[in-house]
Amino acid sequence: MTESNYGWGLPTAASTFAKEIDFGIYLIHAAMFAIFILWGIFFVYLLIRYRARPGVAAKHEEHGILASLIPDFIVLAFELCLIFLYAIPSWSRIKVETPGAQDSLTVEVTAEQFAWDIHYPGPDGKFGRRDPALVHASNVLGLDPNDPSALDDIVTVNEMHIPLGRPTLMGLTSKDVIHSFFVPDFRIKQDAVPGMRIPVWFEPTKTGKFEIGCAQLCGFGHALMRGDVFVHAPKEFENWLVDQKPALNPTGK
Ligand code: CUA
């Protein structure tokens, strides 16, 4: 649960691709540590080997430019492997190959100063039309009551409920400025940009409550722009869904 998720190490890995992201983080840290140690040893060696001594004149030796570039080529080869064998395939799996909508829970997430509005299509499975002119304190997404598919839509604020066992596919946008949807435990972070609808997906591997943070400085309330993702067992998720009142008719009359 969230209380114990943040310590000195990485937070809980709670999505299908979290381990893959962590591998990259560990690999880069290990490589940087190795380079730091090797350069440190080399530097100290040079300080001792070529220290000023009485009776020894400074002299210059030619070894050719190529020999001196060998360490750079080793680092370059490592970085090219990192890009082509790890980074690009991972990027493609996580950011490009989104799962099909029919196998996923589909939600629309709209960021605003300073909250996350989560839009579910309701029992008809269709998202209702939204009109910025209809946005109001009681209709945060501007759902259009004249659109029949909007009537059963569900809207939650700062609370995202999703099921375990299948991917969640989100369309992410913003009402005002650039925000960034960040769930550290899922290792997902994506900018929310006004006027754009950016697809984001993840599949949780654990039930529980996970923090949503805003990862883009967006105004005075940035630090307070927090929400929670609740990952439920599939049956429990269905129960939560049927308990929700339509956003346009919250009293359910
Ligand atoms: Cu929204 Cu920072």
PDB file of C-alpha atoms and ligand atoms in Angstrom:
ATOM      1  CA  MET A   1       0.000   0.000   0.000  1.00  0.00           C
ATOM      2  CA  THR A   2       1.052   3.619  -0.502  1.00  0.00           C
ATOM      3  CA  GLU A   3       2.411   4.223   3.020  1.00  0.00           C
ATOM      4  CA  SER A   4       5.242   1.745   2.560  1.00  0.00           C
ATOM      5  CA  ASN A   5       5.828   2.341  -1.133  1.00  0.00           C
ATOM      6  CA  TYR A   6       8.410   5.084  -0.842  1.00  0.00           C
ATOM      7  CA  GLY A   7      11.786   4.568   0.754  1.00  0.00           C
ATOM      8  CA  TRP A   8      15.378   4.799  -0.382  1.00  0.00           C
ATOM      9  CA  GLY A   9      14.962   2.347  -3.236  1.00  0.00           C
ATOM     10  CA  LEU A  10      12.519   2.296  -6.116  1.00  0.00           C
ATOM     11  CA  PRO A  11       8.815   2.222  -5.243  1.00  0.00           C
ATOM     12  CA  THR A  12       6.805  -1.008  -5.528  1.00  0.00           C
ATOM     13  CA  ALA A  13       6.779  -2.350  -9.074  1.00  0.00           C
ATOM     14  CA  ALA A  14       3.058  -2.790  -9.718  1.00  0.00           C
ATOM     15  CA  SER A  15       2.624  -2.899 -13.502  1.00  0.00           C
ATOM     16  CA  THR A  16       3.548  -5.404 -16.197  1.00  0.00           C
ATOM     17  CA  PHE A  17       6.350  -3.240 -17.581  1.00  0.00           C
ATOM     18  CA  ALA A  18       7.678  -1.858 -14.266  1.00  0.00           C
ATOM     19  CA  LYS A  19      10.482  -4.456 -14.073  1.00  0.00           C
ATOM     20  CA  GLU A  20      11.607  -3.582 -17.585  1.00  0.00           C
ATOM     21  CA  ILE A  21      11.906   0.119 -16.686  1.00  0.00           C
ATOM     22  CA  ASP A  22      13.733  -0.784 -13.464  1.00  0.00           C
ATOM     23  CA  PHE A  23      16.214  -2.921 -15.395  1.00  0.00           C
ATOM     24  CA  GLY A  24      17.180   0.149 -17.415  1.00  0.00           C
ATOM     25  CA  ILE A  25      17.534   2.285 -14.283  1.00  0.00           C
ATOM     26  CA  TYR A  26      19.756  -0.332 -12.595  1.00  0.00           C
ATOM     27  CA  LEU A  27      21.805  -0.966 -15.733  1.00  0.00           C
ATOM     28  CA  ILE A  28      22.579   2.731 -16.242  1.00  0.00           C
ATOM     29  CA  HIS A  29      23.455   3.209 -12.565  1.00  0.00           C
ATOM     30  CA  ALA A  30      25.733   0.150 -12.584  1.00  0.00           C
ATOM     31  CA  ALA A  31      27.445   1.329 -15.783  1.00  0.00           C
ATOM     32  CA  MET A  32      27.919   4.877 -14.464  1.00  0.00           C
ATOM     33  CA  PHE A  33      29.322   3.455 -11.209  1.00  0.00           C
ATOM     34  CA  ALA A  34      31.775   1.261 -13.157  1.00  0.00           C
ATOM     35  CA  ILE A  35      32.880   4.217 -15.306  1.00  0.00           C
ATOM     36  CA  PHE A  36      33.258   6.410 -12.199  1.00  0.00           C
ATOM     37  CA  ILE A  37      35.467   3.801 -10.478  1.00  0.00           C
ATOM     38  CA  LEU A  38      37.585   3.121 -13.596  1.00  0.00           C
ATOM     39  CA  TRP A  39      38.134   6.811 -14.373  1.00  0.00           C
ATOM     40  CA  GLY A  40      38.901   7.464 -10.694  1.00  0.00           C
ATOM     41  CA  ILE A  41      41.553   4.750 -10.632  1.00  0.00           C
ATOM     42  CA  PHE A  42      43.047   5.999 -13.916  1.00  0.00           C
ATOM     43  CA  PHE A  43      43.103   9.586 -12.655  1.00  0.00           C
ATOM     44  CA  VAL A  44      44.877   8.657  -9.400  1.00  0.00           C
ATOM     45  CA  TYR A  45      47.334   6.503 -11.377  1.00  0.00           C
ATOM     46  CA  LEU A  46      48.214   9.484 -13.599  1.00  0.00           C
ATOM     47  CA  LEU A  47      48.620  11.799 -10.601  1.00  0.00           C
ATOM     48  CA  ILE A  48      51.152   9.414  -9.066  1.00  0.00           C
ATOM     49  CA  ARG A  49      52.881   8.234 -12.254  1.00  0.00           C
ATOM     50  CA  TYR A  50      53.466  11.751 -13.636  1.00  0.00           C
ATOM     51  CA  ARG A  51      53.934  13.679 -10.394  1.00  0.00           C
ATOM     52  CA  ALA A  52      56.615  16.370 -10.315  1.00  0.00           C
ATOM     53  CA  ARG A  53      59.944  14.960  -9.172  1.00  0.00           C
ATOM     54  CA  PRO A  54      63.349  16.619  -8.903  1.00  0.00           C
ATOM     55  CA  GLY A  55      65.554  15.849 -11.909  1.00  0.00           C
ATOM     56  CA  VAL A  56      62.704  14.513 -14.102  1.00  0.00           C
ATOM     57  CA  ALA A  57      61.818  16.863 -16.952  1.00  0.00           C
ATOM     58  CA  ALA A  58      58.303  16.920 -18.395  1.00  0.00           C
ATOM     59  CA  LYS A  59      58.150  15.233 -21.789  1.00  0.00           C
ATOM     60  CA  HIS A  60      55.476  14.609 -24.373  1.00  0.00           C
ATOM     61  CA  GLU A  61      54.871  11.170 -25.914  1.00  0.00           C
ATOM     62  CA  GLU A  62      52.890  10.505 -29.090  1.00  0.00           C
ATOM     63  CA  HIS A  63      50.602   7.447 -29.031  1.00  0.00           C
ATOM     64  CA  GLY A  64      48.288   8.498 -31.842  1.00  0.00           C
ATOM     65  CA  ILE A  65      44.767   9.794 -31.572  1.00  0.00           C
ATOM     66  CA  LEU A  66      43.085   6.381 -32.094  1.00  0.00           C
ATOM     67  CA  ALA A  67      44.647   4.757 -29.023  1.00  0.00           C
ATOM     68  CA  SER A  68      43.429   7.570 -26.831  1.00  0.00           C
ATOM     69  CA  LEU A  69      39.889   7.151 -28.181  1.00  0.00           C
ATOM     70  CA  ILE A  70      39.571   3.455 -27.222  1.00  0.00           C
ATOM     71  CA  PRO A  71      37.760   4.137 -23.913  1.00  0.00           C
ATOM     72  CA  ASP A  72      35.387   6.488 -25.721  1.00  0.00           C
ATOM     73  CA  PHE A  73      34.588   3.808 -28.282  1.00  0.00           C
ATOM     74  CA  ILE A  74      33.838   1.298 -25.511  1.00  0.00           C
ATOM     75  CA  VAL A  75      31.437   3.759 -23.893  1.00  0.00           C
ATOM     76  CA  LEU A  76      29.917   4.586 -27.284  1.00  0.00           C
ATOM     77  CA  ALA A  77      29.395   0.883 -28.080  1.00  0.00           C
ATOM     78  CA  PHE A  78      27.691   0.394 -24.700  1.00  0.00           C
ATOM     79  CA  GLU A  79      25.433   3.388 -25.287  1.00  0.00           C
ATOM     80  CA  LEU A  80      24.481   2.233 -28.788  1.00  0.00           C
ATOM     81  CA  CYS A  81      23.581  -1.201 -27.362  1.00  0.00           C
ATOM     82  CA  LEU A  82      21.534   0.548 -24.670  1.00  0.00           C
ATOM     83  CA  ILE A  83      19.632   2.562 -27.277  1.00  0.00           C
ATOM     84  CA  PHE A  84      19.043  -0.139 -29.892  1.00  0.00           C
ATOM     85  CA  LEU A  85      18.733  -3.280 -27.737  1.00  0.00           C
ATOM     86  CA  TYR A  86      16.947  -1.852 -24.698  1.00  0.00           C
ATOM     87  CA  ALA A  87      15.551   1.663 -25.038  1.00  0.00           C
ATOM     88  CA  ILE A  88      13.901   1.546 -28.469  1.00  0.00           C
ATOM     89  CA  PRO A  89      12.280  -1.915 -28.015  1.00  0.00           C
ATOM     90  CA  SER A  90      11.035  -0.870 -24.542  1.00  0.00           C
ATOM     91  CA  TRP A  91       9.718   2.444 -25.806  1.00  0.00           C
ATOM     92  CA  SER A  92       7.932   0.635 -28.588  1.00  0.00           C
ATOM     93  CA  ARG A  93       6.319  -1.915 -26.215  1.00  0.00           C
ATOM     94  CA  ILE A  94       5.246   0.708 -23.677  1.00  0.00           C
ATOM     95  CA  LYS A  95       4.461   3.793 -25.747  1.00  0.00           C
ATOM     96  CA  VAL A  96       3.630   2.574 -29.246  1.00  0.00           C
ATOM     97  CA  GLU A  97       2.044  -0.903 -29.071  1.00  0.00           C
ATOM     98  CA  THR A  98      -1.075   0.016 -27.100  1.00  0.00           C
ATOM     99  CA  PRO A  99      -3.403  -2.917 -26.316  1.00  0.00           C
ATOM    100  CA  GLY A 100      -6.723  -3.188 -28.145  1.00  0.00           C
ATOM    101  CA  ALA A 101      -9.654  -1.237 -26.719  1.00  0.00           C
ATOM    102  CA  GLN A 102     -11.825  -4.405 -26.645  1.00  0.00           C
ATOM    103  CA  ASP A 103      -9.429  -6.134 -24.218  1.00  0.00           C
ATOM    104  CA  SER A 104      -8.962  -3.075 -22.002  1.00  0.00           C
ATOM    105  CA  LEU A 105     -10.752  -0.805 -19.615  1.00  0.00           C
ATOM    106  CA  THR A 106     -11.045   2.492 -21.469  1.00  0.00           C
ATOM    107  CA  VAL A 107     -11.099   5.752 -19.527  1.00  0.00           C
ATOM    108  CA  GLU A 108     -10.546   9.368 -20.424  1.00  0.00           C
ATOM    109  CA  VAL A 109      -8.378  11.358 -18.038  1.00  0.00           C
ATOM    110  CA  THR A 110      -8.434  15.153 -18.060  1.00  0.00           C
ATOM    111  CA  ALA A 111      -5.955  17.139 -16.007  1.00  0.00           C
ATOM    112  CA  GLU A 112      -6.825  20.581 -14.709  1.00  0.00           C
ATOM    113  CA  GLN A 113      -5.439  23.028 -12.180  1.00  0.00           C
ATOM    114  CA  PHE A 114      -5.295  21.144  -9.805  1.00  0.00           C
ATOM    115  CA  ALA A 115      -7.105  17.847 -10.157  1.00  0.00           C
ATOM    116  CA  TRP A 116      -7.521  14.724 -12.265  1.00  0.00           C
ATOM    117  CA  ASP A 117     -10.963  14.180 -13.793  1.00  0.00           C
ATOM    118  CA  ILE A 118     -11.602  10.545 -14.690  1.00  0.00           C
ATOM    119  CA  HIS A 119     -14.334   9.829 -17.238  1.00  0.00           C
ATOM    120  CA  TYR A 120     -15.916   6.357 -17.592  1.00  0.00           C
ATOM    121  CA  PRO A 121     -18.314   5.601 -20.460  1.00  0.00           C
ATOM    122  CA  GLY A 122     -20.991   4.061 -18.191  1.00  0.00           C
ATOM    123  CA  PRO A 123     -23.087   0.939 -18.942  1.00  0.00           C
ATOM    124  CA  ASP A 124     -23.572   1.807 -22.658  1.00  0.00           C
ATOM    125  CA  GLY A 125     -19.796   1.694 -23.209  1.00  0.00           C
ATOM    126  CA  LYS A 126     -19.912   5.014 -25.097  1.00  0.00           C
ATOM    127  CA  PHE A 127     -18.274   8.230 -24.022  1.00  0.00           C
ATOM    128  CA  GLY A 128     -20.702  11.126 -24.190  1.00  0.00           C
ATOM    129  CA  ARG A 129     -19.957  14.341 -26.029  1.00  0.00           C
ATOM    130  CA  ARG A 130     -18.064  16.970 -24.080  1.00  0.00           C
ATOM    131  CA  ASP A 131     -18.308  20.677 -24.718  1.00  0.00           C
ATOM    132  CA  PRO A 132     -15.934  23.154 -23.053  1.00  0.00           C
ATOM    133  CA  ALA A 133     -18.793  25.711 -22.988  1.00  0.00           C
ATOM    134  CA  LEU A 134     -20.718  23.424 -20.600  1.00  0.00           C
ATOM    135  CA  VAL A 135     -17.881  23.098 -18.073  1.00  0.00           C
ATOM    136  CA  HIS A 136     -19.180  24.061 -14.651  1.00  0.00           C
ATOM    137  CA  ALA A 137     -18.375  23.213 -11.003  1.00  0.00           C
ATOM    138  CA  SER A 138     -21.126  20.567 -11.159  1.00  0.00           C
ATOM    139  CA  ASN A 139     -20.105  19.328 -14.625  1.00  0.00           C
ATOM    140  CA  VAL A 140     -16.305  19.393 -14.564  1.00  0.00           C
ATOM    141  CA  LEU A 141     -15.930  17.802 -17.998  1.00  0.00           C
ATOM    142  CA  GLY A 142     -18.726  19.697 -19.733  1.00  0.00           C
ATOM    143  CA  LEU A 143     -20.772  16.569 -20.562  1.00  0.00           C
ATOM    144  CA  ASP A 144     -23.566  17.379 -22.995  1.00  0.00           C
ATOM    145  CA  PRO A 145     -26.994  16.375 -21.553  1.00  0.00           C
ATOM    146  CA  ASN A 146     -28.437  16.399 -25.095  1.00  0.00           C
ATOM    147  CA  ASP A 147     -26.205  13.497 -26.089  1.00  0.00           C
ATOM    148  CA  PRO A 148     -27.889  10.204 -25.056  1.00  0.00           C
ATOM    149  CA  SER A 149     -24.525   8.464 -24.599  1.00  0.00           C
ATOM    150  CA  ALA A 150     -23.496  11.114 -22.041  1.00  0.00           C
ATOM    151  CA  LEU A 151     -26.417  10.424 -19.700  1.00  0.00           C
ATOM    152  CA  ASP A 152     -24.931   7.322 -18.034  1.00  0.00           C
ATOM    153  CA  ASP A 153     -21.300   8.501 -18.037  1.00  0.00           C
ATOM    154  CA  ILE A 154     -19.429   8.387 -14.744  1.00  0.00           C
ATOM    155  CA  VAL A 155     -16.944  11.034 -13.633  1.00  0.00           C
ATOM    156  CA  THR A 156     -14.671  10.775 -10.603  1.00  0.00           C
ATOM    157  CA  VAL A 157     -12.206  13.355  -9.368  1.00  0.00           C
ATOM    158  CA  ASN A 158      -8.746  12.327  -8.130  1.00  0.00           C
ATOM    159  CA  GLU A 159      -9.916   8.732  -7.827  1.00  0.00           C
ATOM    160  CA  MET A 160      -9.262   6.253 -10.567  1.00  0.00           C
ATOM    161  CA  HIS A 161     -10.667   2.751 -10.156  1.00  0.00           C
ATOM    162  CA  ILE A 162      -9.369  -0.003 -12.403  1.00  0.00           C
ATOM    163  CA  PRO A 163      -9.450  -3.799 -12.495  1.00  0.00           C
ATOM    164  CA  LEU A 164      -6.601  -6.232 -12.092  1.00  0.00           C
ATOM    165  CA  GLY A 165      -6.004  -8.691 -14.916  1.00  0.00           C
ATOM    166  CA  ARG A 166      -6.462  -6.478 -17.968  1.00  0.00           C
ATOM    167  CA  PRO A 167      -4.865  -3.327 -19.302  1.00  0.00           C
ATOM    168  CA  THR A 168      -6.226   0.134 -18.695  1.00  0.00           C
ATOM    169  CA  LEU A 169      -6.180   2.281 -21.814  1.00  0.00           C
ATOM    170  CA  MET A 170      -6.447   6.010 -21.166  1.00  0.00           C
ATOM    171  CA  GLY A 171      -6.857   9.021 -23.353  1.00  0.00           C
ATOM    172  CA  LEU A 172      -5.004  11.806 -21.579  1.00  0.00           C
ATOM    173  CA  THR A 173      -5.613  15.487 -22.079  1.00  0.00           C
ATOM    174  CA  SER A 174      -5.654  18.763 -20.159  1.00  0.00           C
ATOM    175  CA  LYS A 175      -8.127  21.592 -19.765  1.00  0.00           C
ATOM    176  CA  ASP A 176      -5.666  24.377 -19.119  1.00  0.00           C
ATOM    177  CA  VAL A 177      -1.880  24.029 -18.915  1.00  0.00           C
ATOM    178  CA  ILE A 178       0.572  21.165 -19.347  1.00  0.00           C
ATOM    179  CA  HIS A 179       0.431  18.613 -16.524  1.00  0.00           C
ATOM    180  CA  SER A 180       2.016  15.193 -16.302  1.00  0.00           C
ATOM    181  CA  PHE A 181       0.235  12.008 -15.251  1.00  0.00           C
ATOM    182  CA  PHE A 182       2.621  10.051 -13.038  1.00  0.00           C
ATOM    183  CA  VAL A 183       2.006   6.802 -11.180  1.00  0.00           C
ATOM    184  CA  PRO A 184       5.420   5.903  -9.764  1.00  0.00           C
ATOM    185  CA  ASP A 185       4.395   2.348  -8.808  1.00  0.00           C
ATOM    186  CA  PHE A 186       3.353   1.651 -12.405  1.00  0.00           C
ATOM    187  CA  ARG A 187       6.447   3.412 -13.843  1.00  0.00           C
ATOM    188  CA  ILE A 188       4.201   5.459 -16.102  1.00  0.00           C
ATOM    189  CA  LYS A 189       4.605   9.163 -16.729  1.00  0.00           C
ATOM    190  CA  GLN A 190       3.043  11.107 -19.571  1.00  0.00           C
ATOM    191  CA  ASP A 191       2.505  14.804 -20.197  1.00  0.00           C
ATOM    192  CA  ALA A 192      -1.101  15.952 -20.450  1.00  0.00           C
ATOM    193  CA  VAL A 193      -1.230  18.625 -23.134  1.00  0.00           C
ATOM    194  CA  PRO A 194      -4.208  20.925 -23.814  1.00  0.00           C
ATOM    195  CA  GLY A 195      -5.704  20.242 -27.241  1.00  0.00           C
ATOM    196  CA  MET A 196      -4.096  16.812 -27.553  1.00  0.00           C
ATOM    197  CA  ARG A 197      -5.453  13.386 -26.649  1.00  0.00           C
ATOM    198  CA  ILE A 198      -2.497  11.169 -25.842  1.00  0.00           C
ATOM    199  CA  PRO A 199      -3.022   7.417 -25.430  1.00  0.00           C
ATOM    200  CA  VAL A 200      -1.487   5.886 -22.295  1.00  0.00           C
ATOM    201  CA  TRP A 201      -1.758   2.291 -21.136  1.00  0.00           C
ATOM    202  CA  PHE A 202      -0.604   0.132 -18.265  1.00  0.00           C
ATOM    203  CA  GLU A 203      -1.626  -3.145 -16.710  1.00  0.00           C
ATOM    204  CA  PRO A 204      -1.481  -3.389 -12.921  1.00  0.00           C
ATOM    205  CA  THR A 205      -0.074  -6.538 -11.313  1.00  0.00           C
ATOM    206  CA  LYS A 206      -1.188  -5.852  -7.741  1.00  0.00           C
ATOM    207  CA  THR A 207      -4.380  -4.734  -6.067  1.00  0.00           C
ATOM    208  CA  GLY A 208      -4.212  -1.749  -3.732  1.00  0.00           C
ATOM    209  CA  LYS A 209      -4.024   2.022  -3.721  1.00  0.00           C
ATOM    210  CA  PHE A 210      -1.323   3.794  -5.700  1.00  0.00           C
ATOM    211  CA  GLU A 211      -0.559   7.493  -5.827  1.00  0.00           C
ATOM    212  CA  ILE A 212      -1.067   9.660  -8.911  1.00  0.00           C
ATOM    213  CA  GLY A 213       1.190  12.686  -8.879  1.00  0.00           C
ATOM    214  CA  CYS A 214       1.504  15.582 -11.256  1.00  0.00           C
ATOM    215  CA  ALA A 215       5.049  15.554 -12.625  1.00  0.00           C
ATOM    216  CA  GLN A 216       4.989  18.878 -14.444  1.00  0.00           C
ATOM    217  CA  LEU A 217       5.135  22.201 -12.627  1.00  0.00           C
ATOM    218  CA  CYS A 218       1.702  23.631 -13.433  1.00  0.00           C
ATOM    219  CA  GLY A 219       0.994  26.427 -10.960  1.00  0.00           C
ATOM    220  CA  PHE A 220       0.611  27.143  -7.251  1.00  0.00           C
ATOM    221  CA  GLY A 221      -1.315  23.940  -6.568  1.00  0.00           C
ATOM    222  CA  HIS A 222       1.125  21.652  -8.403  1.00  0.00           C
ATOM    223  CA  ALA A 223       2.352  19.886  -5.253  1.00  0.00           C
ATOM    224  CA  LEU A 224      -1.234  19.268  -4.152  1.00  0.00           C
ATOM    225  CA  MET A 225      -2.363  17.853  -7.497  1.00  0.00           C
ATOM    226  CA  ARG A 226      -2.605  14.299  -6.287  1.00  0.00           C
ATOM    227  CA  GLY A 227      -4.947  11.432  -6.807  1.00  0.00           C
ATOM    228  CA  ASP A 228      -5.103   7.709  -6.237  1.00  0.00           C
ATOM    229  CA  VAL A 229      -5.456   4.683  -8.466  1.00  0.00           C
ATOM    230  CA  PHE A 230      -7.414   1.891  -6.795  1.00  0.00           C
ATOM    231  CA  VAL A 231      -6.695  -1.484  -8.344  1.00  0.00           C
ATOM    232  CA  HIS A 232      -9.514  -3.923  -7.593  1.00  0.00           C
ATOM    233  CA  ALA A 233     -10.022  -7.619  -8.192  1.00  0.00           C
ATOM    234  CA  PRO A 234     -12.210  -7.850 -11.359  1.00  0.00           C
ATOM    235  CA  LYS A 235     -15.444  -8.708  -9.497  1.00  0.00           C
ATOM    236  CA  GLU A 236     -14.871  -5.965  -6.941  1.00  0.00           C
ATOM    237  CA  PHE A 237     -14.275  -3.495  -9.791  1.00  0.00           C
ATOM    238  CA  GLU A 238     -17.597  -4.417 -11.430  1.00  0.00           C
ATOM    239  CA  ASN A 239     -19.318  -3.860  -8.067  1.00  0.00           C
ATOM    240  CA  TRP A 240     -17.699  -0.450  -7.724  1.00  0.00           C
ATOM    241  CA  LEU A 241     -18.789   0.448 -11.250  1.00  0.00           C
ATOM    242  CA  VAL A 242     -22.475  -0.425 -10.738  1.00  0.00           C
ATOM    243  CA  ASP A 243     -22.525   1.601  -7.500  1.00  0.00           C
ATOM    244  CA  GLN A 244     -21.535   4.785  -9.312  1.00  0.00           C
ATOM    245  CA  LYS A 245     -24.132   7.422 -10.104  1.00  0.00           C
ATOM    246  CA  PRO A 246     -24.159   9.055 -13.559  1.00  0.00           C
ATOM    247  CA  ALA A 247     -22.335  12.387 -13.495  1.00  0.00           C
ATOM    248  CA  LEU A 248     -25.270  14.234 -15.088  1.00  0.00           C
ATOM    249  CA  ASN A 249     -27.767  12.738 -12.644  1.00  0.00           C
ATOM    250  CA  PRO A 250     -25.929  12.218  -9.357  1.00  0.00           C
ATOM    251  CA  THR A 251     -29.081  11.849  -7.275  1.00  0.00           C
ATOM    252  CA  GLY A 252     -30.187   8.995  -9.555  1.00  0.00           C
ATOM    253  CA  LYS A 253     -33.832  10.084  -9.743  1.00  0.00           C
TER     254      LYS A 253
HETATM  255 CU1  CUA B   1      -0.553  19.635 -12.627  1.00  0.00          CU
HETATM  256 CU2  CUA B   1       1.603  19.962 -11.778  1.00  0.00          CU
END
